[in-house]
């Protein structure tokens, strides 16, 4: 049996659609469909019900899924075992992090990483989705939530601080909130529904109560840009607002809860020299920039 066919089957089963599977595998939907069709032809059964709202597993598909999970785990474990044989400080390491950390923290520190480890190259995947480290969707992850399961090495590296920002134009027209509770009387920029909730998201929504946000989007840079254009007040990581002209930080002394940052790697890859070097580098830089990450030193431009 062709392992690739099984890999595509698992992607469709997990995502529930050809397009979702194609995105996760970085191919086009026609390629996914071709592999699924080949697997169905191989077993002479229908594995999916093709519905208008996506692909649902048939009883035969459920049976194959149950058997395939173990095969998939063994294939990825085999790949990690061979990777772990490499002890050199050279090669590519894939790191996944949210948009809030990519430019102000990771990319900011790239020149120093290159100085320390000139043979290592980073592939940076900017995702809110929790990439699967066991399936090698990434080697290293920085996440805003501590995972509860998985054969992972987990280390807390800091706390990301948040601030409220608005433009001078907005403040001239609407005034400034004097307390967090005043936000319910203002035009607030929020995250989209469905964004993974954390203590900071919950805090903002508790302050605004039933007030409908004036604008919603997930990327912190987009929320800050909207605030800079006078759309409303945005809650963003202080690092994202560092040096940005045309916004004012509001209520800087209020206890806005920060978000814990977690550094993750699969235990099999933690022994790999290039991965270990990147892990240690990220941890060291996070400790050196702890006050900046927490928003204690960062001001808008």
JSON list of C-alpha atoms in Angstrom, two decimals, residues 34-188:
[
{"chain": "A", "resi": 34, "resn": "UNK", "atom": "CA", "xyz": [-6.43, 11.80, -6.44]},
{"chain": "A", "resi": 35, "resn": "UNK", "atom": "CA", "xyz": [-4.79, 10.07, -3.47]},
{"chain": "A", "resi": 36, "resn": "UNK", "atom": "CA", "xyz": [-8.11, 9.46, -1.71]},
{"chain": "A", "resi": 37, "resn": "UNK", "atom": "CA", "xyz": [-9.60, 8.01, -4.91]},
{"chain": "A", "resi": 38, "resn": "UNK", "atom": "CA", "xyz": [-6.57, 5.71, -5.26]},
{"chain": "A", "resi": 39, "resn": "UNK", "atom": "CA", "xyz": [-7.02, 4.42, -1.72]},
{"chain": "A", "resi": 40, "resn": "UNK", "atom": "CA", "xyz": [-10.72, 3.77, -2.25]},
{"chain": "A", "resi": 41, "resn": "UNK", "atom": "CA", "xyz": [-9.92, 1.91, -5.45]},
{"chain": "A", "resi": 42, "resn": "UNK", "atom": "CA", "xyz": [-7.24, -0.10, -3.66]},
{"chain": "A", "resi": 43, "resn": "UNK", "atom": "CA", "xyz": [-9.67, -1.31, -0.98]},
{"chain": "A", "resi": 44, "resn": "UNK", "atom": "CA", "xyz": [-12.74, -1.32, -3.26]},
{"chain": "A", "resi": 45, "resn": "UNK", "atom": "CA", "xyz": [-14.75, 0.60, -0.65]},
{"chain": "A", "resi": 46, "resn": "UNK", "atom": "CA", "xyz": [-16.05, 4.13, -0.22]},
{"chain": "A", "resi": 47, "resn": "UNK", "atom": "CA", "xyz": [-14.16, 5.82, 2.63]},
{"chain": "A", "resi": 48, "resn": "UNK", "atom": "CA", "xyz": [-15.94, 9.19, 2.62]},
{"chain": "A", "resi": 49, "resn": "UNK", "atom": "CA", "xyz": [-19.43, 10.52, 2.08]},
{"chain": "A", "resi": 50, "resn": "UNK", "atom": "CA", "xyz": [-19.00, 13.56, -0.16]},
{"chain": "A", "resi": 51, "resn": "UNK", "atom": "CA", "xyz": [-21.42, 16.05, 1.39]},
{"chain": "A", "resi": 52, "resn": "UNK", "atom": "CA", "xyz": [-22.06, 19.69, 0.61]},
{"chain": "A", "resi": 53, "resn": "UNK", "atom": "CA", "xyz": [-20.59, 20.72, 3.97]},
{"chain": "A", "resi": 54, "resn": "UNK", "atom": "CA", "xyz": [-17.49, 18.51, 3.66]},
{"chain": "A", "resi": 55, "resn": "UNK", "atom": "CA", "xyz": [-16.24, 14.95, 3.77]},
{"chain": "A", "resi": 56, "resn": "UNK", "atom": "CA", "xyz": [-17.65, 12.57, 6.38]},
{"chain": "A", "resi": 57, "resn": "UNK", "atom": "CA", "xyz": [-16.22, 9.14, 7.13]},
{"chain": "A", "resi": 58, "resn": "UNK", "atom": "CA", "xyz": [-18.20, 6.06, 6.14]},
{"chain": "A", "resi": 59, "resn": "UNK", "atom": "CA", "xyz": [-18.12, 2.97, 8.42]},
{"chain": "A", "resi": 60, "resn": "UNK", "atom": "CA", "xyz": [-15.26, 1.65, 6.28]},
{"chain": "A", "resi": 61, "resn": "UNK", "atom": "CA", "xyz": [-13.49, 4.98, 6.66]},
{"chain": "A", "resi": 62, "resn": "UNK", "atom": "CA", "xyz": [-13.91, 4.85, 10.43]},
{"chain": "A", "resi": 63, "resn": "UNK", "atom": "CA", "xyz": [-12.37, 1.40, 10.48]},
{"chain": "A", "resi": 64, "resn": "UNK", "atom": "CA", "xyz": [-9.40, 2.52, 8.38]},
{"chain": "A", "resi": 65, "resn": "UNK", "atom": "CA", "xyz": [-8.93, 5.62, 10.53]},
{"chain": "A", "resi": 66, "resn": "UNK", "atom": "CA", "xyz": [-8.72, 3.54, 13.72]},
{"chain": "A", "resi": 67, "resn": "UNK", "atom": "CA", "xyz": [-6.02, 1.33, 12.17]},
{"chain": "A", "resi": 68, "resn": "UNK", "atom": "CA", "xyz": [-4.16, 4.16, 10.49]},
{"chain": "A", "resi": 69, "resn": "UNK", "atom": "CA", "xyz": [-3.45, 6.27, 13.57]},
{"chain": "A", "resi": 70, "resn": "UNK", "atom": "CA", "xyz": [-0.95, 3.74, 14.88]},
{"chain": "A", "resi": 71, "resn": "UNK", "atom": "CA", "xyz": [0.76, 3.48, 11.48]},
{"chain": "A", "resi": 72, "resn": "UNK", "atom": "CA", "xyz": [1.03, 7.26, 11.26]},
{"chain": "A", "resi": 73, "resn": "UNK", "atom": "CA", "xyz": [2.56, 7.48, 14.74]},
{"chain": "A", "resi": 74, "resn": "UNK", "atom": "CA", "xyz": [5.13, 4.84, 13.85]},
{"chain": "A", "resi": 75, "resn": "UNK", "atom": "CA", "xyz": [6.08, 6.61, 10.61]},
{"chain": "A", "resi": 76, "resn": "UNK", "atom": "CA", "xyz": [6.63, 9.93, 12.37]},
{"chain": "A", "resi": 77, "resn": "UNK", "atom": "CA", "xyz": [8.51, 8.23, 15.21]},
{"chain": "A", "resi": 78, "resn": "UNK", "atom": "CA", "xyz": [10.79, 6.59, 12.64]},
{"chain": "A", "resi": 79, "resn": "UNK", "atom": "CA", "xyz": [11.47, 9.96, 11.03]},
{"chain": "A", "resi": 80, "resn": "UNK", "atom": "CA", "xyz": [12.28, 11.54, 14.39]},
{"chain": "A", "resi": 81, "resn": "UNK", "atom": "CA", "xyz": [14.59, 8.65, 15.27]},
{"chain": "A", "resi": 82, "resn": "UNK", "atom": "CA", "xyz": [16.63, 9.19, 12.10]},
{"chain": "A", "resi": 83, "resn": "UNK", "atom": "CA", "xyz": [16.64, 12.96, 12.64]},
{"chain": "A", "resi": 84, "resn": "UNK", "atom": "CA", "xyz": [18.00, 12.46, 16.14]},
{"chain": "A", "resi": 85, "resn": "UNK", "atom": "CA", "xyz": [21.10, 10.79, 14.70]},
{"chain": "A", "resi": 86, "resn": "UNK", "atom": "CA", "xyz": [22.28, 14.17, 13.41]},
{"chain": "A", "resi": 87, "resn": "UNK", "atom": "CA", "xyz": [24.43, 15.95, 15.99]},
{"chain": "A", "resi": 88, "resn": "UNK", "atom": "CA", "xyz": [25.61, 18.84, 13.84]},
{"chain": "A", "resi": 89, "resn": "UNK", "atom": "CA", "xyz": [24.86, 22.53, 14.40]},
{"chain": "A", "resi": 90, "resn": "UNK", "atom": "CA", "xyz": [23.70, 22.95, 10.82]},
{"chain": "A", "resi": 91, "resn": "UNK", "atom": "CA", "xyz": [20.46, 22.64, 8.91]},
{"chain": "A", "resi": 92, "resn": "UNK", "atom": "CA", "xyz": [16.93, 23.97, 9.05]},
{"chain": "A", "resi": 93, "resn": "UNK", "atom": "CA", "xyz": [14.76, 24.27, 12.16]},
{"chain": "A", "resi": 94, "resn": "UNK", "atom": "CA", "xyz": [11.06, 25.08, 11.72]},
{"chain": "A", "resi": 95, "resn": "UNK", "atom": "CA", "xyz": [9.59, 27.31, 14.43]},
{"chain": "A", "resi": 96, "resn": "UNK", "atom": "CA", "xyz": [5.91, 28.14, 14.76]},
{"chain": "A", "resi": 97, "resn": "UNK", "atom": "CA", "xyz": [4.62, 31.15, 16.69]},
{"chain": "A", "resi": 98, "resn": "UNK", "atom": "CA", "xyz": [1.79, 33.66, 16.59]},
{"chain": "A", "resi": 99, "resn": "UNK", "atom": "CA", "xyz": [2.03, 36.87, 14.60]},
{"chain": "A", "resi": 100, "resn": "UNK", "atom": "CA", "xyz": [2.51, 38.84, 17.83]},
{"chain": "A", "resi": 101, "resn": "UNK", "atom": "CA", "xyz": [5.88, 37.16, 18.40]},
{"chain": "A", "resi": 102, "resn": "UNK", "atom": "CA", "xyz": [7.29, 36.84, 14.90]},
{"chain": "A", "resi": 103, "resn": "UNK", "atom": "CA", "xyz": [8.51, 40.37, 14.12]},
{"chain": "A", "resi": 104, "resn": "UNK", "atom": "CA", "xyz": [8.97, 41.95, 17.57]},
{"chain": "A", "resi": 105, "resn": "UNK", "atom": "CA", "xyz": [10.77, 38.95, 19.08]},
{"chain": "A", "resi": 106, "resn": "UNK", "atom": "CA", "xyz": [11.89, 36.19, 16.71]},
{"chain": "A", "resi": 107, "resn": "UNK", "atom": "CA", "xyz": [12.81, 38.21, 13.62]},
{"chain": "A", "resi": 108, "resn": "UNK", "atom": "CA", "xyz": [14.31, 40.93, 15.82]},
{"chain": "A", "resi": 109, "resn": "UNK", "atom": "CA", "xyz": [16.75, 38.33, 17.17]},
{"chain": "A", "resi": 110, "resn": "UNK", "atom": "CA", "xyz": [17.60, 36.60, 13.87]},
{"chain": "A", "resi": 111, "resn": "UNK", "atom": "CA", "xyz": [20.89, 38.48, 13.35]},
{"chain": "A", "resi": 112, "resn": "UNK", "atom": "CA", "xyz": [22.13, 37.36, 16.77]},
{"chain": "A", "resi": 113, "resn": "UNK", "atom": "CA", "xyz": [21.13, 33.75, 16.06]},
{"chain": "A", "resi": 114, "resn": "UNK", "atom": "CA", "xyz": [23.07, 33.86, 12.80]},
{"chain": "A", "resi": 115, "resn": "UNK", "atom": "CA", "xyz": [26.13, 35.18, 14.62]},
{"chain": "A", "resi": 116, "resn": "UNK", "atom": "CA", "xyz": [25.99, 32.38, 17.19]},
{"chain": "A", "resi": 117, "resn": "UNK", "atom": "CA", "xyz": [25.01, 29.55, 14.86]},
{"chain": "A", "resi": 118, "resn": "UNK", "atom": "CA", "xyz": [25.80, 30.47, 11.23]},
{"chain": "A", "resi": 119, "resn": "UNK", "atom": "CA", "xyz": [24.96, 26.95, 10.02]},
{"chain": "A", "resi": 120, "resn": "UNK", "atom": "CA", "xyz": [21.36, 27.02, 11.27]},
{"chain": "A", "resi": 121, "resn": "UNK", "atom": "CA", "xyz": [18.50, 28.38, 9.18]},
{"chain": "A", "resi": 122, "resn": "UNK", "atom": "CA", "xyz": [15.04, 29.10, 10.57]},
{"chain": "A", "resi": 123, "resn": "UNK", "atom": "CA", "xyz": [11.77, 28.39, 8.81]},
{"chain": "A", "resi": 124, "resn": "UNK", "atom": "CA", "xyz": [9.20, 30.54, 10.61]},
{"chain": "A", "resi": 125, "resn": "UNK", "atom": "CA", "xyz": [5.53, 29.50, 10.42]},
{"chain": "A", "resi": 126, "resn": "UNK", "atom": "CA", "xyz": [3.17, 32.25, 11.56]},
{"chain": "A", "resi": 127, "resn": "UNK", "atom": "CA", "xyz": [0.09, 30.34, 12.78]},
{"chain": "A", "resi": 128, "resn": "UNK", "atom": "CA", "xyz": [-2.66, 30.68, 15.38]},
{"chain": "A", "resi": 129, "resn": "UNK", "atom": "CA", "xyz": [-3.52, 27.06, 14.68]},
{"chain": "A", "resi": 130, "resn": "UNK", "atom": "CA", "xyz": [-1.78, 24.63, 17.01]},
{"chain": "A", "resi": 131, "resn": "UNK", "atom": "CA", "xyz": [0.61, 22.85, 14.67]},
{"chain": "A", "resi": 132, "resn": "UNK", "atom": "CA", "xyz": [1.22, 19.20, 15.52]},
{"chain": "A", "resi": 133, "resn": "UNK", "atom": "CA", "xyz": [4.83, 18.70, 16.66]},
{"chain": "A", "resi": 134, "resn": "UNK", "atom": "CA", "xyz": [4.43, 14.91, 16.72]},
{"chain": "A", "resi": 135, "resn": "UNK", "atom": "CA", "xyz": [3.63, 14.99, 12.99]},
{"chain": "A", "resi": 136, "resn": "UNK", "atom": "CA", "xyz": [6.60, 17.28, 12.28]},
{"chain": "A", "resi": 137, "resn": "UNK", "atom": "CA", "xyz": [4.45, 20.20, 11.14]},
{"chain": "A", "resi": 138, "resn": "UNK", "atom": "CA", "xyz": [7.07, 22.18, 13.07]},
{"chain": "A", "resi": 139, "resn": "UNK", "atom": "CA", "xyz": [10.14, 21.37, 15.17]},
{"chain": "A", "resi": 140, "resn": "UNK", "atom": "CA", "xyz": [9.71, 24.03, 17.84]},
{"chain": "A", "resi": 141, "resn": "UNK", "atom": "CA", "xyz": [6.63, 25.97, 18.95]},
{"chain": "A", "resi": 142, "resn": "UNK", "atom": "CA", "xyz": [6.03, 29.05, 21.08]},
{"chain": "A", "resi": 143, "resn": "UNK", "atom": "CA", "xyz": [2.45, 28.91, 22.27]},
{"chain": "A", "resi": 144, "resn": "UNK", "atom": "CA", "xyz": [0.14, 31.03, 24.38]},
{"chain": "A", "resi": 145, "resn": "UNK", "atom": "CA", "xyz": [-1.46, 28.00, 26.03]},
{"chain": "A", "resi": 146, "resn": "UNK", "atom": "CA", "xyz": [0.16, 25.06, 27.77]},
{"chain": "A", "resi": 147, "resn": "UNK", "atom": "CA", "xyz": [-0.80, 21.80, 26.03]},
{"chain": "A", "resi": 148, "resn": "UNK", "atom": "CA", "xyz": [-2.28, 19.13, 28.26]},
{"chain": "A", "resi": 149, "resn": "UNK", "atom": "CA", "xyz": [-1.03, 16.11, 26.35]},
{"chain": "A", "resi": 150, "resn": "UNK", "atom": "CA", "xyz": [1.61, 14.86, 23.95]},
{"chain": "A", "resi": 151, "resn": "UNK", "atom": "CA", "xyz": [5.15, 13.58, 24.34]},
{"chain": "A", "resi": 152, "resn": "UNK", "atom": "CA", "xyz": [6.52, 17.10, 24.59]},
{"chain": "A", "resi": 153, "resn": "UNK", "atom": "CA", "xyz": [9.23, 18.92, 26.48]},
{"chain": "A", "resi": 154, "resn": "UNK", "atom": "CA", "xyz": [7.56, 22.10, 27.81]},
{"chain": "A", "resi": 155, "resn": "UNK", "atom": "CA", "xyz": [9.20, 25.16, 29.31]},
{"chain": "A", "resi": 156, "resn": "UNK", "atom": "CA", "xyz": [7.72, 28.50, 30.35]},
{"chain": "A", "resi": 157, "resn": "UNK", "atom": "CA", "xyz": [9.80, 31.32, 28.90]},
{"chain": "A", "resi": 158, "resn": "UNK", "atom": "CA", "xyz": [7.95, 34.44, 30.04]},
{"chain": "A", "resi": 159, "resn": "UNK", "atom": "CA", "xyz": [4.75, 36.46, 30.11]},
{"chain": "A", "resi": 160, "resn": "UNK", "atom": "CA", "xyz": [3.56, 38.61, 27.20]},
{"chain": "A", "resi": 161, "resn": "UNK", "atom": "CA", "xyz": [2.15, 41.92, 28.41]},
{"chain": "A", "resi": 162, "resn": "UNK", "atom": "CA", "xyz": [-0.73, 43.83, 26.79]},
{"chain": "A", "resi": 163, "resn": "UNK", "atom": "CA", "xyz": [-1.75, 47.46, 26.64]},
{"chain": "A", "resi": 164, "resn": "UNK", "atom": "CA", "xyz": [-4.72, 49.51, 25.45]},
{"chain": "A", "resi": 165, "resn": "UNK", "atom": "CA", "xyz": [-3.97, 51.86, 22.53]},
{"chain": "A", "resi": 166, "resn": "UNK", "atom": "CA", "xyz": [-5.86, 54.60, 20.70]},
{"chain": "A", "resi": 167, "resn": "UNK", "atom": "CA", "xyz": [-4.99, 57.46, 18.37]},
{"chain": "A", "resi": 168, "resn": "UNK", "atom": "CA", "xyz": [-4.90, 61.13, 19.47]},
{"chain": "A", "resi": 169, "resn": "UNK", "atom": "CA", "xyz": [-7.71, 61.78, 16.96]},
{"chain": "A", "resi": 170, "resn": "UNK", "atom": "CA", "xyz": [-9.92, 59.18, 18.62]},
{"chain": "A", "resi": 171, "resn": "UNK", "atom": "CA", "xyz": [-9.20, 60.60, 22.07]},
{"chain": "A", "resi": 172, "resn": "UNK", "atom": "CA", "xyz": [-10.08, 64.11, 20.94]},
{"chain": "A", "resi": 173, "resn": "UNK", "atom": "CA", "xyz": [-13.45, 62.93, 19.65]},
{"chain": "A", "resi": 174, "resn": "UNK", "atom": "CA", "xyz": [-14.39, 60.39, 22.33]},
{"chain": "A", "resi": 175, "resn": "UNK", "atom": "CA", "xyz": [-12.19, 61.08, 25.33]},
{"chain": "A", "resi": 176, "resn": "UNK", "atom": "CA", "xyz": [-10.10, 58.53, 27.19]},
{"chain": "A", "resi": 177, "resn": "UNK", "atom": "CA", "xyz": [-11.38, 55.79, 29.52]},
{"chain": "A", "resi": 178, "resn": "UNK", "atom": "CA", "xyz": [-10.44, 56.45, 33.12]},
{"chain": "A", "resi": 179, "resn": "UNK", "atom": "CA", "xyz": [-11.01, 52.86, 34.25]},
{"chain": "A", "resi": 180, "resn": "UNK", "atom": "CA", "xyz": [-11.21, 49.52, 32.39]},
{"chain": "A", "resi": 181, "resn": "UNK", "atom": "CA", "xyz": [-14.96, 49.48, 33.00]},
{"chain": "A", "resi": 182, "resn": "UNK", "atom": "CA", "xyz": [-15.30, 52.68, 30.94]},
{"chain": "A", "resi": 183, "resn": "UNK", "atom": "CA", "xyz": [-14.46, 50.63, 27.83]},
{"chain": "A", "resi": 184, "resn": "UNK", "atom": "CA", "xyz": [-18.10, 49.60, 27.50]},
{"chain": "A", "resi": 185, "resn": "UNK", "atom": "CA", "xyz": [-18.82, 53.23, 26.56]},
{"chain": "A", "resi": 186, "resn": "UNK", "atom": "CA", "xyz": [-16.13, 53.29, 23.86]},
{"chain": "A", "resi": 187, "resn": "UNK", "atom": "CA", "xyz": [-15.52, 51.92, 20.36]},
{"chain": "A", "resi": 188, "resn": "UNK", "atom": "CA", "xyz": [-13.51, 48.79, 21.08]}
]
